[in-house]
PDB file of N, CA and C in Angstrom:
ATOM      1  N   MET Z 966      22.949-132.049 -50.726  1.00  0.00           N
ATOM      2  CA  MET Z 966      23.723-131.407 -49.680  1.00  0.00           C
ATOM      3  C   MET Z 966      23.736-132.343 -48.471  1.00  0.00           C
ATOM      4  N   GLY Z 967      24.929-132.686 -48.049  1.00  0.00           N
ATOM      5  CA  GLY Z 967      25.083-133.578 -46.920  1.00  0.00           C
ATOM      6  C   GLY Z 967      25.152-132.828 -45.601  1.00  0.00           C
ATOM      7  N   ILE Z 968      25.177-133.582 -44.532  1.00  0.00           N
ATOM      8  CA  ILE Z 968      25.238-132.998 -43.189  1.00  0.00           C
ATOM      9  C   ILE Z 968      26.511-132.193 -43.002  1.00  0.00           C
ATOM     10  N   HIS Z 969      27.604-132.661 -43.584  1.00  0.00           N
ATOM     11  CA  HIS Z 969      28.871-131.932 -43.489  1.00  0.00           C
ATOM     12  C   HIS Z 969      28.749-130.546 -44.122  1.00  0.00           C
ATOM     13  N   ASP Z 970      28.082-130.467 -45.259  1.00  0.00           N
ATOM     14  CA  ASP Z 970      27.884-129.182 -45.937  1.00  0.00           C
ATOM     15  C   ASP Z 970      27.031-128.236 -45.095  1.00  0.00           C
ATOM     16  N   ILE Z 971      26.026-128.783 -44.445  1.00  0.00           N
ATOM     17  CA  ILE Z 971      25.157-127.963 -43.595  1.00  0.00           C
ATOM     18  C   ILE Z 971      25.937-127.413 -42.408  1.00  0.00           C
ATOM     19  N   ILE Z 972      26.719-128.283 -41.774  1.00  0.00           N
ATOM     20  CA  ILE Z 972      27.520-127.859 -40.621  1.00  0.00           C
ATOM     21  C   ILE Z 972      28.539-126.812 -41.045  1.00  0.00           C
ATOM     22  N   GLU Z 973      29.190-127.034 -42.165  1.00  0.00           N
ATOM     23  CA  GLU Z 973      30.189-126.071 -42.651  1.00  0.00           C
ATOM     24  C   GLU Z 973      29.534-124.735 -42.997  1.00  0.00           C
ATOM     25  N   GLY Z 974      28.350-124.788 -43.588  1.00  0.00           N
ATOM     26  CA  GLY Z 974      27.619-123.564 -43.911  1.00  0.00           C
ATOM     27  C   GLY Z 974      27.265-122.779 -42.661  1.00  0.00           C
ATOM     28  N   LYS Z 975      26.859-123.479 -41.610  1.00  0.00           N
ATOM     29  CA  LYS Z 975      26.533-122.802 -40.350  1.00  0.00           C
ATOM     30  C   LYS Z 975      27.774-122.171 -39.731  1.00  0.00           C
ATOM     31  N   LYS Z 976      28.905-122.861 -39.799  1.00  0.00           N
ATOM     32  CA  LYS Z 976      30.160-122.294 -39.273  1.00  0.00           C
ATOM     33  C   LYS Z 976      30.531-121.017 -40.022  1.00  0.00           C
ATOM     34  N   GLN Z 977      30.395-121.072 -41.346  1.00  0.00           N
ATOM     35  CA  GLN Z 977      30.720-119.898 -42.152  1.00  0.00           C
ATOM     36  C   GLN Z 977      29.782-118.739 -41.833  1.00  0.00           C
ATOM     37  N   TRP Z 978      28.483-119.031 -41.655  1.00  0.00           N
ATOM     38  CA  TRP Z 978      27.525-117.972 -41.354  1.00  0.00           C
ATOM     39  C   TRP Z 978      27.810-117.360 -39.985  1.00  0.00           C
ATOM     40  N   ARG Z 979      28.158-118.188 -39.011  1.00  0.00           N
ATOM     41  CA  ARG Z 979      28.489-117.671 -37.669  1.00  0.00           C
ATOM     42  C   ARG Z 979      29.729-116.776 -37.725  1.00  0.00           C
ATOM     43  N   ALA Z 980      30.723-117.182 -38.482  1.00  0.00           N
ATOM     44  CA  ALA Z 980      31.927-116.351 -38.638  1.00  0.00           C
ATOM     45  C   ALA Z 980      31.573-115.039 -39.319  1.00  0.00           C
ATOM     46  N   HIS Z 981      30.691-115.107 -40.288  1.00  0.00           N
ATOM     47  CA  HIS Z 981      30.243-113.916 -41.005  1.00  0.00           C
ATOM     48  C   HIS Z 981      29.531-112.952 -40.053  1.00  0.00           C
ATOM     49  N   THR Z 982      28.599-113.477 -39.260  1.00  0.00           N
ATOM     50  CA  THR Z 982      27.856-112.607 -38.339  1.00  0.00           C
ATOM     51  C   THR Z 982      28.766-112.054 -37.247  1.00  0.00           C
ATOM     52  N   ALA Z 983      29.796-112.789 -36.862  1.00  0.00           N
ATOM     53  CA  ALA Z 983      30.755-112.274 -35.880  1.00  0.00           C
ATOM     54  C   ALA Z 983      31.510-111.078 -36.451  1.00  0.00           C
ATOM     55  N   ARG Z 984      31.841-111.134 -37.729  1.00  0.00           N
ATOM     56  CA  ARG Z 984      32.507-109.996 -38.371  1.00  0.00           C
ATOM     57  C   ARG Z 984      31.587-108.780 -38.412  1.00  0.00           C
ATOM     58  N   VAL Z 985      30.300-109.016 -38.673  1.00  0.00           N
ATOM     59  CA  VAL Z 985      29.338-107.908 -38.690  1.00  0.00           C
ATOM     60  C   VAL Z 985      29.244-107.278 -37.307  1.00  0.00           C
ATOM     61  N   LYS Z 986      29.164-108.103 -36.275  1.00  0.00           N
ATOM     62  CA  LYS Z 986      29.041-107.607 -34.905  1.00  0.00           C
ATOM     63  C   LYS Z 986      30.273-106.826 -34.468  1.00  0.00           C
ATOM     64  N   ALA Z 987      31.419-107.107 -35.065  1.00  0.00           N
ATOM     65  CA  ALA Z 987      32.650-106.408 -34.722  1.00  0.00           C
ATOM     66  C   ALA Z 987      32.733-105.009 -35.354  1.00  0.00           C
ATOM     67  N   LEU Z 988      31.860-104.724 -36.304  1.00  0.00           N
ATOM     68  CA  LEU Z 988      31.856-103.410 -36.955  1.00  0.00           C
ATOM     69  C   LEU Z 988      31.294-102.354 -35.998  1.00  0.00           C
ATOM     70  N   PRO Z 989      31.673-101.085 -36.186  1.00  0.00           N
ATOM     71  CA  PRO Z 989      31.067-100.006 -35.398  1.00  0.00           C
ATOM     72  C   PRO Z 989      29.560 -99.923 -35.672  1.00  0.00           C
ATOM     73  N   PRO Z 990      28.804 -99.326 -34.750  1.00  0.00           N
ATOM     74  CA  PRO Z 990      27.339 -99.295 -34.874  1.00  0.00           C
ATOM     75  C   PRO Z 990      26.815 -98.730 -36.191  1.00  0.00           C
ATOM     76  N   ASP Z 991      27.402 -97.647 -36.690  1.00  0.00           N
ATOM     77  CA  ASP Z 991      26.883 -97.075 -37.935  1.00  0.00           C
ATOM     78  C   ASP Z 991      27.060 -98.034 -39.105  1.00  0.00           C
ATOM     79  N   TYR Z 992      28.169 -98.751 -39.126  1.00  0.00           N
ATOM     80  CA  TYR Z 992      28.399 -99.738 -40.178  1.00  0.00           C
ATOM     81  C   TYR Z 992      27.435-100.917 -40.040  1.00  0.00           C
ATOM     82  N   ARG Z 993      27.163-101.354 -38.814  1.00  0.00           N
ATOM     83  CA  ARG Z 993      26.222-102.461 -38.611  1.00  0.00           C
ATOM     84  C   ARG Z 993      24.836-102.095 -39.118  1.00  0.00           C
ATOM     85  N   ILE Z 994      24.399-100.872 -38.849  1.00  0.00           N
ATOM     86  CA  ILE Z 994      23.080-100.430 -39.302  1.00  0.00           C
ATOM     87  C   ILE Z 994      23.010-100.427 -40.825  1.00  0.00           C
ATOM     88  N   VAL Z 995      24.012 -99.854 -41.459  1.00  0.00           N
ATOM     89  CA  VAL Z 995      24.045 -99.800 -42.923  1.00  0.00           C
ATOM     90  C   VAL Z 995      24.147-101.208 -43.496  1.00  0.00           C
ATOM     91  N   TYR Z 996      24.963-102.066 -42.872  1.00  0.00           N
ATOM     92  CA  TYR Z 996      25.089-103.438 -43.355  1.00  0.00           C
ATOM     93  C   TYR Z 996      23.742-104.157 -43.308  1.00  0.00           C
ATOM     94  N   LYS Z 997      23.015-104.021 -42.206  1.00  0.00           N
ATOM     95  CA  LYS Z 997      21.713-104.694 -42.078  1.00  0.00           C
ATOM     96  C   LYS Z 997      20.753-104.232 -43.177  1.00  0.00           C
ATOM     97  N   GLU Z 998      20.762-102.930 -43.485  1.00  0.00           N
ATOM     98  CA  GLU Z 998      19.910-102.429 -44.563  1.00  0.00           C
ATOM     99  C   GLU Z 998      20.342-102.998 -45.910  1.00  0.00           C
ATOM    100  N   MET Z 999      21.643-103.076 -46.123  1.00  0.00           N
ATOM    101  CA  MET Z 999      22.157-103.634 -47.374  1.00  0.00           C
ATOM    102  C   MET Z 999      21.822-105.128 -47.466  1.00  0.00           C
ATOM    103  N   GLN Z1000      21.933-105.828 -46.353  1.00  0.00           N
ATOM    104  CA  GLN Z1000      21.627-107.252 -46.335  1.00  0.00           C
ATOM    105  C   GLN Z1000      20.164-107.489 -46.694  1.00  0.00           C
ATOM    106  N   LYS Z1001      19.259-106.703 -46.115  1.00  0.00           N
ATOM    107  CA  LYS Z1001      17.838-106.829 -46.452  1.00  0.00           C
ATOM    108  C   LYS Z1001      17.616-106.605 -47.937  1.00  0.00           C
ATOM    109  N   TYR Z1002      18.250-105.578 -48.463  1.00  0.00           N
ATOM    110  CA  TYR Z1002      18.096-105.231 -49.872  1.00  0.00           C
ATOM    111  C   TYR Z1002      18.619-106.353 -50.768  1.00  0.00           C
ATOM    112  N   VAL Z1003      19.802-106.852 -50.456  1.00  0.00           N
ATOM    113  CA  VAL Z1003      20.411-107.902 -51.274  1.00  0.00           C
ATOM    114  C   VAL Z1003      19.583-109.182 -51.208  1.00  0.00           C
ATOM    115  N   PHE Z1004      19.060-109.527 -50.033  1.00  0.00           N
ATOM    116  CA  PHE Z1004      18.195-110.700 -49.922  1.00  0.00           C
ATOM    117  C   PHE Z1004      16.927-110.508 -50.746  1.00  0.00           C
ATOM    118  N   LYS Z1005      16.407-109.285 -50.746  1.00  0.00           N
ATOM    119  CA  LYS Z1005      15.165-109.002 -51.470  1.00  0.00           C
ATOM    120  C   LYS Z1005      15.358-109.150 -52.983  1.00  0.00           C
ATOM    121  N   VAL Z1006      16.488-108.685 -53.515  1.00  0.00           N
ATOM    122  CA  VAL Z1006      16.719-108.779 -54.957  1.00  0.00           C
ATOM    123  C   VAL Z1006      17.321-110.119 -55.365  1.00  0.00           C
ATOM    124  N   GLY Z1007      17.693-110.938 -54.377  1.00  0.00           N
ATOM    125  CA  GLY Z1007      18.176-112.285 -54.664  1.00  0.00           C
ATOM    126  C   GLY Z1007      19.572-112.368 -55.215  1.00  0.00           C
ATOM    127  N   ALA Z1008      20.436-111.463 -54.824  1.00  0.00           N
ATOM    128  CA  ALA Z1008      21.803-111.446 -55.353  1.00  0.00           C
ATOM    129  C   ALA Z1008      22.833-111.772 -54.282  1.00  0.00           C
ATOM    130  N   VAL Z1009      22.519-112.688 -53.395  1.00  0.00           N
ATOM    131  CA  VAL Z1009      23.436-112.993 -52.292  1.00  0.00           C
ATOM    132  C   VAL Z1009      24.728-113.599 -52.800  1.00  0.00           C
ATOM    133  N   ASP Z1010      24.636-114.607 -53.643  1.00  0.00           N
ATOM    134  CA  ASP Z1010      25.832-115.241 -54.196  1.00  0.00           C
ATOM    135  C   ASP Z1010      25.892-114.989 -55.687  1.00  0.00           C
ATOM    136  N   LEU Z1011      26.942-114.355 -56.089  1.00  0.00           N
ATOM    137  CA  LEU Z1011      27.169-114.079 -57.500  1.00  0.00           C
ATOM    138  C   LEU Z1011      28.334-114.945 -57.976  1.00  0.00           C
ATOM    139  N   PRO Z1012      28.569-115.026 -59.273  1.00  0.00           N
ATOM    140  CA  PRO Z1012      29.607-115.921 -59.791  1.00  0.00           C
ATOM    141  C   PRO Z1012      30.991-115.731 -59.173  1.00  0.00           C
ATOM    142  N   GLU Z1013      31.340-114.533 -58.789  1.00  0.00           N
ATOM    143  CA  GLU Z1013      32.681-114.269 -58.260  1.00  0.00           C
ATOM    144  C   GLU Z1013      32.769-114.354 -56.742  1.00  0.00           C
ATOM    145  N   GLY Z1014      31.847-115.014 -56.092  1.00  0.00           N
ATOM    146  CA  GLY Z1014      31.951-115.188 -54.654  1.00  0.00           C
ATOM    147  C   GLY Z1014      30.766-114.613 -53.925  1.00  0.00           C
ATOM    148  N   ASN Z1015      30.936-114.432 -52.636  1.00  0.00           N
ATOM    149  CA  ASN Z1015      29.848-114.001 -51.782  1.00  0.00           C
ATOM    150  C   ASN Z1015      29.818-112.488 -51.679  1.00  0.00           C
ATOM    151  N   LEU Z1016      28.729-111.910 -52.102  1.00  0.00           N
ATOM    152  CA  LEU Z1016      28.563-110.458 -52.103  1.00  0.00           C
ATOM    153  C   LEU Z1016      28.604-109.887 -50.688  1.00  0.00           C
ATOM    154  N   LEU Z1017      27.936-110.547 -49.744  1.00  0.00           N
ATOM    155  CA  LEU Z1017      27.887-110.025 -48.378  1.00  0.00           C
ATOM    156  C   LEU Z1017      29.263-110.020 -47.721  1.00  0.00           C
ATOM    157  N   ALA Z1018      30.055-111.045 -47.957  1.00  0.00           N
ATOM    158  CA  ALA Z1018      31.415-111.073 -47.406  1.00  0.00           C
ATOM    159  C   ALA Z1018      32.248-109.947 -48.005  1.00  0.00           C
ATOM    160  N   GLY Z1019      32.028-109.666 -49.273  1.00  0.00           N
ATOM    161  CA  GLY Z1019      32.739-108.554 -49.916  1.00  0.00           C
ATOM    162  C   GLY Z1019      32.362-107.212 -49.320  1.00  0.00           C
ATOM    163  N   ILE Z1020      31.095-107.070 -48.948  1.00  0.00           N
ATOM    164  CA  ILE Z1020      30.643-105.829 -48.312  1.00  0.00           C
ATOM    165  C   ILE Z1020      31.345-105.651 -46.971  1.00  0.00           C
ATOM    166  N   ILE Z1021      31.451-106.734 -46.212  1.00  0.00           N
ATOM    167  CA  ILE Z1021      32.132-106.638 -44.916  1.00  0.00           C
ATOM    168  C   ILE Z1021      33.601-106.286 -45.116  1.00  0.00           C
ATOM    169  N   ASP Z1022      34.251-106.892 -46.095  1.00  0.00           N
ATOM    170  CA  ASP Z1022      35.644-106.534 -46.400  1.00  0.00           C
ATOM    171  C   ASP Z1022      35.754-105.039 -46.676  1.00  0.00           C
ATOM    172  N   PHE Z1023      34.865-104.543 -47.511  1.00  0.00           N
ATOM    173  CA  PHE Z1023      34.842-103.128 -47.881  1.00  0.00           C
ATOM    174  C   PHE Z1023      34.627-102.247 -46.649  1.00  0.00           C
ATOM    175  N   PHE Z1024      33.703-102.656 -45.783  1.00  0.00           N
ATOM    176  CA  PHE Z1024      33.422-101.899 -44.569  1.00  0.00           C
ATOM    177  C   PHE Z1024      34.610-101.917 -43.610  1.00  0.00           C
ATOM    178  N   GLU Z1025      35.270-103.045 -43.491  1.00  0.00           N
ATOM    179  CA  GLU Z1025      36.444-103.125 -42.608  1.00  0.00           C
ATOM    180  C   GLU Z1025      37.549-102.190 -43.091  1.00  0.00           C
ATOM    181  N   GLU Z1026      37.682-102.051 -44.400  1.00  0.00           N
ATOM    182  CA  GLU Z1026      38.650-101.098 -44.954  1.00  0.00           C
ATOM    183  C   GLU Z1026      38.251 -99.666 -44.599  1.00  0.00           C
ATOM    184  N   GLY Z1027      36.952 -99.362 -44.675  1.00  0.00           N
ATOM    185  CA  GLY Z1027      36.461 -98.035 -44.309  1.00  0.00           C
ATOM    186  C   GLY Z1027      36.709 -97.721 -42.847  1.00  0.00           C
ATOM    187  N   VAL Z1028      36.483 -98.695 -41.982  1.00  0.00           N
ATOM    188  CA  VAL Z1028      36.739 -98.522 -40.553  1.00  0.00           C
ATOM    189  C   VAL Z1028      38.227 -98.256 -40.328  1.00  0.00           C
ATOM    190  N   ALA Z1029      39.074 -99.046 -40.985  1.00  0.00           N
ATOM    191  CA  ALA Z1029      40.527 -98.883 -40.838  1.00  0.00           C
ATOM    192  C   ALA Z1029      40.986 -97.508 -41.308  1.00  0.00           C
ATOM    193  N   ALA Z1030      40.285 -96.952 -42.300  1.00  0.00           N
ATOM    194  CA  ALA Z1030      40.633 -95.626 -42.818  1.00  0.00           C
ATOM    195  C   ALA Z1030      40.039 -94.503 -41.972  1.00  0.00           C
ATOM    196  N   GLY Z1031      39.251 -94.867 -40.965  1.00  0.00           N
ATOM    197  CA  GLY Z1031      38.657 -93.866 -40.083  1.00  0.00           C
ATOM    198  C   GLY Z1031      37.444 -93.160 -40.671  1.00  0.00           C
ATOM    199  N   LYS Z1032      36.798 -93.784 -41.635  1.00  0.00           N
ATOM    200  CA  LYS Z1032      35.626 -93.180 -42.272  1.00  0.00           C
ATOM    201  C   LYS Z1032      34.343 -93.716 -41.659  1.00  0.00           C
ATOM    202  N   GLY Z1033      33.299 -92.904 -41.694  1.00  0.00           N
ATOM    203  CA  GLY Z1033      31.984 -93.339 -41.265  1.00  0.00           C
ATOM    204  C   GLY Z1033      31.315 -94.136 -42.367  1.00  0.00           C
ATOM    205  N   ALA Z1034      30.287 -94.882 -42.023  1.00  0.00           N
ATOM    206  CA  ALA Z1034      29.621 -95.755 -42.981  1.00  0.00           C
ATOM    207  C   ALA Z1034      29.051 -94.986 -44.166  1.00  0.00           C
ATOM    208  N   LEU Z1035      28.406 -93.853 -43.901  1.00  0.00           N
ATOM    209  CA  LEU Z1035      27.810 -93.100 -45.011  1.00  0.00           C
ATOM    210  C   LEU Z1035      28.862 -92.396 -45.859  1.00  0.00           C
ATOM    211  N   GLU Z1036      30.038 -92.176 -45.307  1.00  0.00           N
ATOM    212  CA  GLU Z1036      31.135 -91.650 -46.126  1.00  0.00           C
ATOM    213  C   GLU Z1036      31.571 -92.687 -47.151  1.00  0.00           C
ATOM    214  N   VAL Z1037      31.447 -93.942 -46.792  1.00  0.00           N
ATOM    215  CA  VAL Z1037      31.885 -95.035 -47.655  1.00  0.00           C
ATOM    216  C   VAL Z1037      30.842 -95.357 -48.725  1.00  0.00           C
ATOM    217  N   VAL Z1038      29.553 -95.422 -48.336  1.00  0.00           N
ATOM    218  CA  VAL Z1038      28.530 -95.841 -49.293  1.00  0.00           C
ATOM    219  C   VAL Z1038      27.690 -94.703 -49.844  1.00  0.00           C
ATOM    220  N   GLY Z1039      27.718 -93.551 -49.207  1.00  0.00           N
ATOM    221  CA  GLY Z1039      26.891 -92.432 -49.640  1.00  0.00           C
ATOM    222  C   GLY Z1039      25.538 -92.452 -48.951  1.00  0.00           C
ATOM    223  N   ASP Z1040      24.718 -91.476 -49.245  1.00  0.00           N
ATOM    224  CA  ASP Z1040      23.415 -91.337 -48.581  1.00  0.00           C
ATOM    225  C   ASP Z1040      22.354 -92.281 -49.119  1.00  0.00           C
ATOM    226  N   ASP Z1041      22.481 -92.726 -50.351  1.00  0.00           N
ATOM    227  CA  ASP Z1041      21.470 -93.588 -50.968  1.00  0.00           C
ATOM    228  C   ASP Z1041      21.966 -95.034 -50.966  1.00  0.00           C
ATOM    229  N   ILE Z1042      21.617 -95.749 -49.926  1.00  0.00           N
ATOM    230  CA  ILE Z1042      22.103 -97.119 -49.760  1.00  0.00           C
ATOM    231  C   ILE Z1042      21.566 -98.035 -50.857  1.00  0.00           C
ATOM    232  N   ALA Z1043      20.308 -97.853 -51.240  1.00  0.00           N
ATOM    233  CA  ALA Z1043      19.714 -98.692 -52.291  1.00  0.00           C
ATOM    234  C   ALA Z1043      20.451 -98.501 -53.617  1.00  0.00           C
ATOM    235  N   ALA Z1044      20.767 -97.273 -53.961  1.00  0.00           N
ATOM    236  CA  ALA Z1044      21.500 -97.014 -55.206  1.00  0.00           C
ATOM    237  C   ALA Z1044      22.893 -97.639 -55.144  1.00  0.00           C
ATOM    238  N   PHE Z1045      23.543 -97.550 -53.991  1.00  0.00           N
ATOM    239  CA  PHE Z1045      24.850 -98.174 -53.824  1.00  0.00           C
ATOM    240  C   PHE Z1045      24.742 -99.682 -54.045  1.00  0.00           C
ATOM    241  N   CYS Z1046      23.713-100.298 -53.447  1.00  0.00           N
ATOM    242  CA  CYS Z1046      23.502-101.745 -53.612  1.00  0.00           C
ATOM    243  C   CYS Z1046      23.228-102.103 -55.061  1.00  0.00           C
ATOM    244  N   ASP Z1047      22.399-101.305 -55.727  1.00  0.00           N
ATOM    245  CA  ASP Z1047      22.123-101.554 -57.148  1.00  0.00           C
ATOM    246  C   ASP Z1047      23.400-101.551 -57.961  1.00  0.00           C
ATOM    247  N   ASP Z1048      24.225-100.532 -57.760  1.00  0.00           N
ATOM    248  CA  ASP Z1048      25.491-100.436 -58.485  1.00  0.00           C
ATOM    249  C   ASP Z1048      26.397-101.627 -58.168  1.00  0.00           C
ATOM    250  N   LEU Z1049      26.441-102.000 -56.907  1.00  0.00           N
ATOM    251  CA  LEU Z1049      27.267-103.123 -56.476  1.00  0.00           C
ATOM    252  C   LEU Z1049      26.813-104.420 -57.127  1.00  0.00           C
ATOM    253  N   VAL Z1050      25.521-104.682 -57.112  1.00  0.00           N
ATOM    254  CA  VAL Z1050      24.988-105.910 -57.704  1.00  0.00           C
ATOM    255  C   VAL Z1050      25.202-105.924 -59.205  1.00  0.00           C
ATOM    256  N   HIS Z1051      24.931-104.804 -59.869  1.00  0.00           N
ATOM    257  CA  HIS Z1051      25.109-104.759 -61.321  1.00  0.00           C
ATOM    258  C   HIS Z1051      26.571-104.940 -61.722  1.00  0.00           C
ATOM    259  N   SER Z1052      27.472-104.311 -61.000  1.00  0.00           N
ATOM    260  CA  SER Z1052      28.893-104.468 -61.336  1.00  0.00           C
ATOM    261  C   SER Z1052      29.366-105.889 -61.045  1.00  0.00           C
ATOM    262  N   ALA Z1053      28.859-106.514 -59.997  1.00  0.00           N
ATOM    263  CA  ALA Z1053      29.245-107.886 -59.668  1.00  0.00           C
ATOM    264  C   ALA Z1053      28.700-108.869 -60.705  1.00  0.00           C
ATOM    265  N   GLN Z1054      27.529-108.593 -61.239  1.00  0.00           N
ATOM    266  CA  GLN Z1054      26.943-109.481 -62.236  1.00  0.00           C
ATOM    267  C   GLN Z1054      27.697-109.408 -63.562  1.00  0.00           C
ATOM    268  N   ARG Z1055      28.324-108.274 -63.836  1.00  0.00           N
ATOM    269  CA  ARG Z1055      29.060-108.109 -65.101  1.00  0.00           C
ATOM    270  C   ARG Z1055      30.394-108.825 -65.079  1.00  0.00           C
ATOM    271  N   THR Z1056      30.911-109.137 -63.888  1.00  0.00           N
ATOM    272  CA  THR Z1056      32.232-109.777 -63.832  1.00  0.00           C
ATOM    273  C   THR Z1056      32.145-111.260 -63.949  1.00  0.00           C
TER     274      THR Z1056
END
């Protein structure tokens, strides 16, 4: 990994965190819990792209639809993450 790759990775991460910060508070809280869970199980990058970026896309759609975070993911965040990781691994 060269210096260019490191710089590009940092730019992408900053853009990612800016998207998280733009979410409403309830979504940010749920996202942080999901991020911890995904980091713990080691499923950050799956074959079909970045799981965390997909979560933000999904959350932005929920915000646009006027739904709260728990309306989108349900009450059991860990179970939602498990289902998400398992379905992403199958693709």
